[in-house]
Amino acid sequence: MEEVIEYIRYNNLGFLEENRSFKEITTLKVGGKIRLIYYPNSIENFLKFYNFYKKYTWPLLVIGNGSNILASDNEYYGVVVSFKKLSCLFYQINKSFYVFPQCKVSYFAKKIIPLGFCDIEYFAGIPGTIGGLVAMNAGCFGKEIGTYVKEIIALDKTGEIKIFTHDELDFSYRHSFIQDNLIVLVVKMEFPENSDIQKTIQNYQYLQNKRRIAQPINMISAGCAFANPKGYKAWEVIDKLGYRGKVWGGAKVSDKHCNFLVNCGGAKADDFYQLIASIKSDALKKMQIILKNELILINFQ
Ligand SMILES: Cc1cc2nc3c(=O)[nH]c(=O)nc-3n(C[C@H](O)[C@H](O)[C@H](O)COP(=O)(O)OP(=O)(O)OC[C@H]3O[C@@H](n4cnc5c(N)ncnc54)[C@H](O)[C@@H]3O)c2cc1C
């Protein structure tokens, strides 16, 4: 890893941090040390880094706001890449937006609603970046972000930059082709127009309020732990199994919304891991339901 650090420093490819942990960079606030966090100072320099790094067998994780991640307590011996120090967030050409991955969706919504665009208000309460939202095909209130993606510019595993159209990204429920295959560099998005800006703002406030009532948004979490299985809501399954309010070490099933697992303070990643395993095992044994993680698990064996 010393060679990688040297390469980044010598070529002035960006900023580095060596003594951080997932606890500090994820919303769930758990997880072990990270060997290296790399903040590229330009996309071009990130590409240089990538093409140098790909000869090593160490892992690489691109992180957005870390709001959907459960990382293990073990040290992550690899590089976590964050684009958050890139300054350009998005630009507009005619009715299309070209959004950089580190742009928070809440910021983007606040900028484009006053321009007369709508539907983005459905996503504005998600604490993630456009890169993370598009990779996860994040959704809420019956909408999915993939609907608004026209194309992306991304890096594939071989280190080649390509344009991927909406259809090539294979969006489905909390899934896209991006996961495990691509690094998103720019997202081209289009939204419907509504000249009644006040109406969009009212809808935004209504949705924020709905979220506040239904979700433990003031607690430490990573959103929904499980995807909804066919024909069920994951929270209903967890509730029926008797897990509402269940505490496991420092982790807890939220009383307010059973699909949110919250950190009561001082939780270990392993507390969450075991709680998840227990819920899944009971769902299968007692209800014959396979629950799949919505959380992205990092660095578990
Ligand atoms: C309080 C709360 C409420 C939430 N509500 C919702 C909700 O309503 N709907 C919903 O869908 N989710 C929700 N979430 C979960 C989470 O916010 C979303 O999944 C969000 O899209 C993750 O964005 P992020 O930037 O934090 O991504 P991260 O958590 O950092 O990363 C998630 C995944 O995306 C990948 N990724 C990130 N950036 C890139 C990139 N540039 N290129 C390729 N891959 C990338 C990561 O490698 C990882 O696999 C909620 C979470 C919290 C804490």
XYZ file of C-alpha atoms and ligand atoms in Angstrom:
354
model
C 0.000 0.000 0.000
C 3.000 2.298 0.544
C 3.543 2.260 -3.234
C -0.059 3.388 -3.820
C 0.287 6.215 -1.307
C 3.554 7.284 -2.900
C 1.975 7.256 -6.390
C -0.954 9.438 -5.317
C 1.277 11.878 -3.453
C 4.001 12.115 -6.093
C 1.482 12.726 -8.890
C -0.690 15.027 -6.767
C -3.835 12.996 -7.491
C -5.795 14.072 -4.430
C -6.059 13.836 -0.651
C -5.422 10.837 1.578
C -6.456 9.733 5.043
C -4.888 6.767 6.779
C -6.343 6.637 10.256
C -10.080 6.701 9.709
C -12.734 4.032 10.200
C -16.124 3.182 8.768
C -17.534 4.331 12.094
C -16.654 7.892 11.039
C -17.850 7.804 7.444
C -21.115 5.843 7.547
C -24.449 6.968 8.966
C -24.724 3.757 11.038
C -21.492 4.743 12.822
C -20.011 1.267 13.095
C -17.174 -0.554 11.356
C -13.448 -1.083 11.479
C -10.386 0.835 10.386
C -9.816 1.671 6.748
C -6.282 1.264 5.420
C -6.654 4.220 3.057
C -9.314 6.752 2.075
C -8.613 8.523 -1.191
C -10.352 11.769 -2.198
C -9.558 12.440 -5.891
C -9.028 16.105 -6.788
C -10.358 15.541 -10.316
C -12.054 12.763 -12.251
C -9.042 12.662 -14.560
C -6.715 12.017 -11.616
C -9.061 9.382 -10.256
C -8.719 7.552 -13.593
C -4.926 7.700 -13.311
C -5.139 6.280 -9.813
C -7.578 3.552 -10.893
C -5.393 2.375 -13.734
C -2.421 2.214 -11.371
C -4.340 0.489 -8.543
C -6.045 -2.198 -10.627
C -2.905 -4.362 -10.738
C -3.215 -4.966 -6.990
C -5.638 -7.528 -5.568
C -6.733 -5.293 -2.663
C -10.370 -4.239 -2.705
C -11.712 -0.810 -3.678
C -14.984 0.681 -2.497
C -16.543 3.870 -3.839
C -18.553 5.474 -1.094
C -21.188 8.204 -1.344
C -22.611 9.423 1.938
C -22.300 5.973 3.537
C -26.018 5.899 4.329
C -26.685 2.363 3.116
C -23.578 0.597 4.382
C -22.859 -1.870 7.168
C -19.090 -2.435 7.328
C -17.599 -5.143 9.537
C -15.505 -4.410 12.628
C -12.407 -5.840 10.904
C -9.822 -3.629 9.262
C -10.573 -2.964 5.590
C -7.269 -3.532 3.882
C -7.986 -1.666 0.669
C -8.905 1.792 -0.622
C -12.170 3.605 -0.024
C -12.707 6.290 -2.662
C -14.819 9.342 -1.914
C -15.554 11.979 -4.553
C -16.702 14.462 -1.937
C -13.805 16.858 -2.425
C -14.652 17.456 -6.107
C -16.140 20.909 -6.377
C -18.508 20.736 -9.362
C -21.853 19.268 -8.289
C -23.994 19.529 -11.408
C -24.638 21.604 -14.496
C -27.624 22.079 -16.730
C -27.822 22.020 -20.530
C -31.310 22.849 -21.821
C -33.617 20.534 -19.879
C -31.009 17.962 -18.937
C -28.926 17.855 -15.768
C -25.424 16.398 -15.642
C -24.911 15.467 -12.023
C -21.637 14.438 -10.381
C -21.803 11.433 -8.042
C -20.935 13.292 -4.829
C -23.866 15.720 -5.157
C -26.310 15.170 -2.282
C -29.843 14.621 -3.541
C -31.237 17.047 -0.931
C -29.006 19.836 -2.321
C -29.868 18.963 -5.918
C -33.606 19.049 -5.138
C -33.318 22.441 -3.454
C -31.579 23.819 -6.548
C -33.824 22.438 -9.290
C -37.283 22.773 -7.703
C -37.125 26.603 -7.977
C -36.236 26.162 -11.666
C -39.655 24.572 -12.220
C -38.681 20.880 -12.184
C -40.576 18.330 -10.113
C -40.558 14.700 -8.888
C -37.115 15.190 -7.324
C -38.991 16.169 -4.128
C -39.849 12.466 -3.647
C -36.147 11.703 -3.075
C -35.088 14.868 -1.266
C -35.372 13.256 2.189
C -32.936 10.452 1.383
C -29.565 11.209 3.030
C -27.510 10.029 0.065
C -25.554 11.210 -2.947
C -26.655 10.908 -6.564
C -23.951 8.224 -7.108
C -25.326 6.159 -4.222
C -28.964 6.715 -5.173
C -28.467 5.714 -8.785
C -26.321 2.661 -7.899
C -29.012 1.489 -5.444
C -31.923 2.632 -7.615
C -33.183 4.266 -4.438
C -36.893 4.737 -4.135
C -39.676 5.989 -1.957
C -43.326 6.969 -2.098
C -43.734 4.785 -5.210
C -40.974 6.437 -7.263
C -37.540 5.136 -8.243
C -34.581 7.344 -9.143
C -33.684 5.169 -12.161
C -36.787 6.470 -13.961
C -35.105 9.874 -14.327
C -31.689 8.617 -15.450
C -31.138 9.022 -19.186
C -27.538 7.812 -19.256
C -24.399 7.731 -17.180
C -20.703 8.063 -17.831
C -18.964 5.356 -15.847
C -15.766 3.434 -15.432
C -15.977 -0.302 -15.956
C -13.772 -2.889 -14.258
C -11.194 -2.842 -17.032
C -10.613 0.867 -16.459
C -12.449 2.011 -19.608
C -14.835 4.946 -19.579
C -18.123 4.263 -21.319
C -21.567 5.736 -21.702
C -24.383 3.483 -20.466
C -27.945 4.227 -21.515
C -30.935 3.909 -19.202
C -31.822 0.490 -20.666
C -28.295 -0.850 -20.246
C -28.407 -0.029 -16.530
C -31.091 -2.655 -15.901
C -32.841 -0.782 -13.076
C -35.157 -2.829 -10.873
C -36.234 -2.754 -7.227
C -33.142 -1.473 -5.289
C -30.911 -2.849 -8.025
C -28.964 -1.609 -11.020
C -26.214 -2.981 -13.243
C -23.922 -0.412 -11.574
C -23.673 -2.508 -8.411
C -20.475 -4.622 -8.564
C -19.736 -3.497 -12.143
C -19.326 0.249 -12.577
C -18.103 3.431 -10.958
C -20.449 6.308 -11.742
C -18.695 9.497 -12.844
C -21.556 11.591 -14.259
C -25.323 11.027 -14.384
C -27.513 12.629 -17.028
C -30.998 13.167 -15.583
C -34.262 14.649 -16.785
C -37.288 15.575 -14.685
C -40.828 16.639 -15.540
C -41.633 20.341 -15.410
C -44.258 21.990 -13.276
C -44.524 25.743 -13.458
C -46.513 25.719 -10.205
C -43.366 25.754 -8.037
C -45.370 26.339 -4.851
C -47.209 23.066 -5.464
C -43.899 21.166 -5.741
C -42.649 22.816 -2.539
C -45.867 21.862 -0.754
C -45.498 18.282 -1.943
C -41.888 18.303 -0.698
C -43.025 19.492 2.750
C -45.841 16.939 2.829
C -43.421 14.098 1.999
C -40.848 15.279 4.551
C -43.533 15.267 7.184
C -44.710 11.789 6.175
C -41.125 10.558 6.514
C -40.745 12.218 9.923
C -43.902 10.487 11.166
C -43.076 7.030 9.779
C -39.294 6.734 10.170
C -36.807 7.177 13.056
C -34.925 9.836 11.085
C -33.393 11.432 14.168
C -31.767 8.145 15.194
C -28.523 6.599 13.934
C -29.370 4.173 11.138
C -28.668 3.174 7.559
C -32.279 3.212 6.370
C -34.148 -0.022 5.670
C -32.194 -3.154 6.488
C -34.140 -5.520 4.210
C -35.726 -5.284 0.783
C -39.443 -6.009 0.712
C -39.984 -9.655 -0.245
C -42.613 -10.378 -2.926
C -46.108 -9.916 -1.522
C -44.984 -8.567 1.868
C -43.562 -5.489 3.527
C -40.298 -6.351 5.293
C -41.358 -4.346 8.368
C -44.540 -6.411 8.699
C -42.559 -9.651 8.618
C -40.138 -8.344 11.277
C -43.053 -7.114 13.398
C -44.931 -10.428 13.143
C -41.789 -12.266 14.234
C -41.822 -10.212 17.443
C -38.688 -8.180 16.786
C -40.129 -4.669 17.221
C -37.940 -2.924 19.802
C -35.609 -5.933 20.139
C -32.144 -5.000 21.415
C -29.002 -6.901 20.395
C -25.892 -5.433 22.046
C -25.891 -1.796 20.923
C -28.191 -2.471 17.950
C -31.960 -2.242 18.106
C -34.981 -2.825 15.873
C -36.674 0.559 15.765
C -39.967 0.808 17.681
C -41.183 3.278 15.083
C -40.347 1.389 11.872
C -39.323 -2.260 12.229
C -37.227 -2.307 9.056
C -34.879 0.324 10.514
C -32.104 -1.021 12.726
C -30.711 1.725 14.901
C -27.474 2.242 16.776
C -28.335 2.964 20.413
C -24.770 4.131 21.027
C -21.583 2.091 21.125
C -22.939 -0.663 18.848
C -20.512 -2.951 17.049
C -21.038 -3.958 13.430
C -21.251 -7.508 14.712
C -24.346 -6.609 16.800
C -26.113 -5.596 13.573
C -24.780 -8.601 11.709
C -26.101 -11.030 14.303
C -29.442 -9.268 14.613
C -29.852 -9.416 10.825
C -28.903 -13.104 10.771
C -31.400 -13.864 13.541
C -34.273 -12.037 11.784
C -33.494 -13.788 8.482
C -33.309 -17.191 10.081
C -36.631 -16.716 11.921
C -38.327 -15.353 8.787
C -37.343 -18.507 6.932
C -38.135 -20.957 9.743
C -41.387 -19.447 10.989
C -42.837 -17.768 7.882
C -40.982 -19.457 4.988
C -39.919 -15.999 3.765
C -36.470 -15.216 2.402
C -35.442 -11.727 3.492
C -32.683 -10.126 1.419
C -30.412 -7.361 2.678
C -31.051 -3.875 1.407
C -27.979 -2.758 3.326
C -24.684 -3.221 1.517
C -22.442 -5.388 3.692
C -18.740 -4.604 3.402
C -15.777 -6.669 4.562
C -17.714 -9.566 6.104
C -16.320 -13.058 5.320
C -32.661 7.921 7.587
C -32.487 7.196 6.264
C -33.534 7.156 5.355
C -33.388 6.470 4.143
N -34.444 6.443 3.280
C -34.319 5.782 2.106
C -35.419 5.734 1.185
O -36.473 6.315 1.401
N -35.247 5.036 0.030
C -34.069 4.399 -0.263
O -33.978 3.790 -1.345
N -33.022 4.434 0.587
C -33.115 5.097 1.758
N -32.052 5.127 2.631
C -30.817 4.385 2.318
C -29.738 5.213 1.579
O -29.805 6.575 1.948
C -29.859 5.073 0.065
O -29.623 3.749 -0.342
C -28.904 5.989 -0.708
O -29.169 5.830 -2.070
C -27.437 5.679 -0.452
O -26.662 6.775 -0.947
P -25.177 7.033 -0.396
O -24.606 8.146 -1.180
O -25.193 7.176 1.069
O -24.484 5.671 -0.835
P -23.513 4.762 0.052
O -24.257 4.224 1.214
O -22.250 5.458 0.297
O -23.269 3.577 -0.990
C -24.330 2.696 -1.349
C -23.868 1.840 -2.530
O -23.704 2.674 -3.669
C -22.393 2.518 -4.200
N -21.937 3.787 -4.752
C -21.890 5.013 -4.162
N -21.393 5.933 -5.020
C -21.101 5.262 -6.172
C -20.533 5.637 -7.417
N -20.138 6.876 -7.686
N -20.382 4.659 -8.369
C -20.756 3.385 -8.141
N -21.288 2.970 -6.971
C -21.458 3.899 -6.006
C -21.527 2.091 -2.999
O -20.338 1.432 -3.430
C -22.495 1.167 -2.282
O -22.503 -0.096 -2.897
C -32.170 5.816 3.845
C -31.107 5.874 4.762
C -31.261 6.557 5.954
C -30.099 6.619 6.922
